[in-house]
Short mmCIF file of C-alpha atoms in Angstrom, two decimals:
data_model
loop_
_atom_site.label_atom_id
_atom_site.label_comp_id
_atom_site.label_asym_id
_atom_site.label_seq_id
_atom_site.Cartn_x
_atom_site.Cartn_y
_atom_site.Cartn_z
CA UNK Y 3 -17.93 -83.34 137.02
CA UNK Y 4 -14.36 -83.53 138.49
CA UNK Y 5 -15.90 -85.69 141.36
CA UNK Y 6 -17.53 -87.94 138.44
CA UNK Y 7 -14.20 -89.34 137.47
CA UNK Y 8 -12.17 -88.90 140.68
CA UNK Y 9 -12.53 -92.81 141.07
CA UNK Y 10 -9.90 -93.53 138.19
CA UNK Y 11 -5.98 -93.41 139.19
CA UNK Y 12 -5.36 -91.34 136.05
CA UNK Y 13 -8.25 -88.74 136.97
CA UNK Y 14 -7.18 -88.65 140.45
CA UNK Y 15 -3.59 -87.85 139.46
CA UNK Y 16 -4.74 -84.88 137.54
CA UNK Y 17 -6.46 -83.44 140.70
CA UNK Y 18 -3.52 -83.13 142.93
CA UNK Y 19 -3.45 -79.77 144.59
CA UNK Y 20 -7.07 -79.96 145.29
CA UNK Y 21 -8.13 -80.45 149.18
CA UNK Y 22 -11.49 -82.25 148.38
CA UNK Y 23 -12.13 -81.92 152.10
CA UNK Y 24 -10.64 -78.99 153.49
CA UNK Y 25 -9.90 -78.79 156.89
CA UNK Y 26 -12.48 -75.77 157.37
CA UNK Y 27 -15.89 -75.11 156.64
CA UNK Y 28 -15.42 -74.37 152.88
CA UNK Y 29 -18.46 -75.26 150.47
CA UNK Y 30 -16.13 -75.27 147.28
CA UNK Y 31 -12.84 -77.17 146.46
CA UNK Y 32 -9.76 -75.41 147.76
CA UNK Y 33 -6.64 -75.40 145.41
CA UNK Y 34 -3.25 -75.54 146.52
CA UNK Y 35 -1.13 -72.37 145.64
CA UNK Y 36 1.93 -73.32 143.80
CA UNK Y 37 3.36 -70.03 142.26
CA UNK Y 38 3.11 -66.50 140.82
CA UNK Y 39 4.05 -67.94 137.58
CA UNK Y 40 1.14 -70.57 137.49
CA UNK Y 41 -1.12 -67.71 138.58
CA UNK Y 42 0.03 -65.77 135.54
CA UNK Y 43 -0.57 -68.20 133.37
CA UNK Y 44 -3.92 -68.36 134.79
CA UNK Y 45 -4.56 -64.95 134.03
CA UNK Y 46 -3.71 -65.34 130.25
CA UNK Y 47 -5.90 -67.83 130.10
CA UNK Y 48 -8.74 -66.05 131.66
CA UNK Y 49 -7.70 -63.11 129.02
CA UNK Y 50 -8.28 -65.47 126.27
CA UNK Y 51 -11.65 -66.37 127.62
CA UNK Y 52 -12.91 -63.06 127.87
CA UNK Y 53 -11.70 -62.08 124.36
CA UNK Y 54 -13.37 -65.13 123.03
CA UNK Y 55 -16.45 -64.48 124.74
CA UNK Y 56 -16.59 -60.90 123.36
CA UNK Y 57 -15.66 -62.37 119.79
CA UNK Y 58 -18.51 -64.65 119.79
CA UNK Y 59 -21.04 -62.27 121.58
CA UNK Y 60 -20.00 -58.78 122.42
CA UNK Y 61 -22.47 -58.40 125.12
CA UNK Y 62 -21.75 -61.90 126.49
CA UNK Y 63 -19.90 -62.89 129.77
CA UNK Y 64 -17.15 -65.07 130.96
CA UNK Y 65 -17.43 -66.43 134.36
CA UNK Y 66 -14.00 -66.89 136.18
CA UNK Y 67 -12.97 -68.27 139.25
CA UNK Y 68 -10.35 -65.67 140.63
CA UNK Y 69 -9.21 -67.97 143.29
CA UNK Y 70 -6.86 -69.17 140.48
CA UNK Y 71 -5.36 -65.80 140.03
CA UNK Y 72 -2.98 -65.73 143.36
CA UNK Y 73 -2.68 -66.94 146.68
CA UNK Y 74 -5.98 -67.29 148.55
CA UNK Y 75 -4.95 -65.34 151.57
CA UNK Y 76 -3.81 -62.39 149.40
CA UNK Y 77 -7.38 -62.60 147.61
CA UNK Y 78 -9.23 -62.70 150.98
CA UNK Y 79 -7.42 -59.52 152.13
CA UNK Y 80 -8.01 -58.04 148.93
CA UNK Y 81 -11.86 -58.73 148.93
CA UNK Y 82 -11.62 -57.37 152.88
CA UNK Y 83 -10.01 -54.10 151.41
CA UNK Y 84 -12.87 -53.89 148.81
CA UNK Y 85 -15.45 -54.14 151.21
CA UNK Y 86 -14.06 -51.48 153.28
CA UNK Y 87 -13.49 -49.02 150.50
CA UNK Y 88 -17.14 -49.73 149.62
CA UNK Y 89 -18.07 -48.70 153.37
CA UNK Y 90 -15.98 -45.83 153.34
CA UNK Y 91 -17.48 -44.53 150.14
CA UNK Y 92 -20.95 -44.95 151.54
CA UNK Y 93 -20.06 -42.83 154.57
CA UNK Y 94 -18.94 -39.87 152.02
CA UNK Y 95 -22.28 -40.33 150.27
CA UNK Y 96 -25.23 -37.95 151.65
CA UNK Y 97 -28.07 -39.52 153.65
CA UNK Y 98 -30.42 -38.82 150.80
CA UNK Y 99 -28.22 -40.98 148.47
CA UNK Y 100 -27.01 -40.07 145.26
CA UNK Y 101 -26.77 -43.09 142.94
CA UNK Y 102 -22.98 -43.89 143.65
CA UNK Y 103 -21.88 -40.02 143.04
CA UNK Y 104 -20.47 -37.63 145.30
CA UNK Y 105 -20.15 -33.95 144.65
CA UNK Y 106 -16.45 -32.43 144.98
CA UNK Y 107 -17.99 -30.09 147.69
CA UNK Y 108 -19.41 -33.09 149.73
CA UNK Y 109 -16.07 -35.34 149.05
CA UNK Y 110 -13.94 -32.76 150.37
CA UNK Y 111 -15.87 -32.15 153.55
CA UNK Y 112 -16.11 -35.89 154.21
CA UNK Y 113 -12.49 -36.15 153.44
CA UNK Y 114 -11.46 -33.60 156.00
CA UNK Y 115 -13.74 -35.25 158.66
CA UNK Y 116 -11.65 -38.59 158.00
CA UNK Y 117 -8.04 -37.39 157.09
CA UNK Y 118 -6.13 -34.66 158.19
CA UNK Y 119 -4.45 -33.36 155.29
CA UNK Y 120 -3.51 -29.77 153.74
CA UNK Y 121 -5.64 -28.13 151.09
CA UNK Y 122 -3.01 -28.90 148.39
CA UNK Y 123 -3.58 -32.82 149.20
CA UNK Y 124 -7.00 -32.57 149.13
CA UNK Y 125 -7.23 -30.75 145.93
CA UNK Y 126 -4.75 -33.31 144.36
CA UNK Y 127 -6.75 -36.33 145.86
CA UNK Y 128 -10.10 -34.59 143.99
CA UNK Y 129 -8.30 -33.97 140.97
CA UNK Y 130 -7.16 -37.76 140.54
CA UNK Y 131 -10.82 -38.85 141.49
CA UNK Y 132 -12.47 -36.51 138.87
CA UNK Y 133 -9.84 -36.11 136.25
CA UNK Y 134 -12.15 -34.81 133.71
CA UNK Y 135 -13.53 -32.27 136.07
CA UNK Y 136 -17.16 -33.31 136.01
CA UNK Y 137 -17.77 -32.14 139.44
CA UNK Y 138 -18.65 -35.59 140.98
CA UNK Y 139 -16.53 -38.43 142.23
CA UNK Y 140 -17.78 -41.85 141.44
CA UNK Y 141 -17.28 -45.31 143.15
CA UNK Y 142 -15.10 -46.55 140.44
CA UNK Y 143 -12.95 -43.80 140.68
CA UNK Y 144 -12.92 -44.03 144.54
CA UNK Y 145 -12.34 -47.44 144.62
#
């Protein structure tokens, strides 16, 4: 829709900060990062959108473009971090698969293989990942 009205000078002025032809292979528009304050305003708007959708349809969803929430380079680094955490969690899971759950014992064994820590530190990590003492660590807690 933005492209349909980009010919008028009034509409083009409203599109400042958008690189319509980024200098690299990018399929979507890339927005110029301005400030953390602007990103914080976007967070507030996004929260209002989510609450509005919930008020209209409690099982509905709001699609949000997270690139408006912060510096694109930081978002890319966060995305990479999420992928790597998921990969590490997959290494902790037993070979037969466990539906995203790892027993405390399996977690402790794998943790010791990847990290050199004392027993007290390991117990503190497990307690933080399974605070309700369910006996398992799930991906959401791990991430």
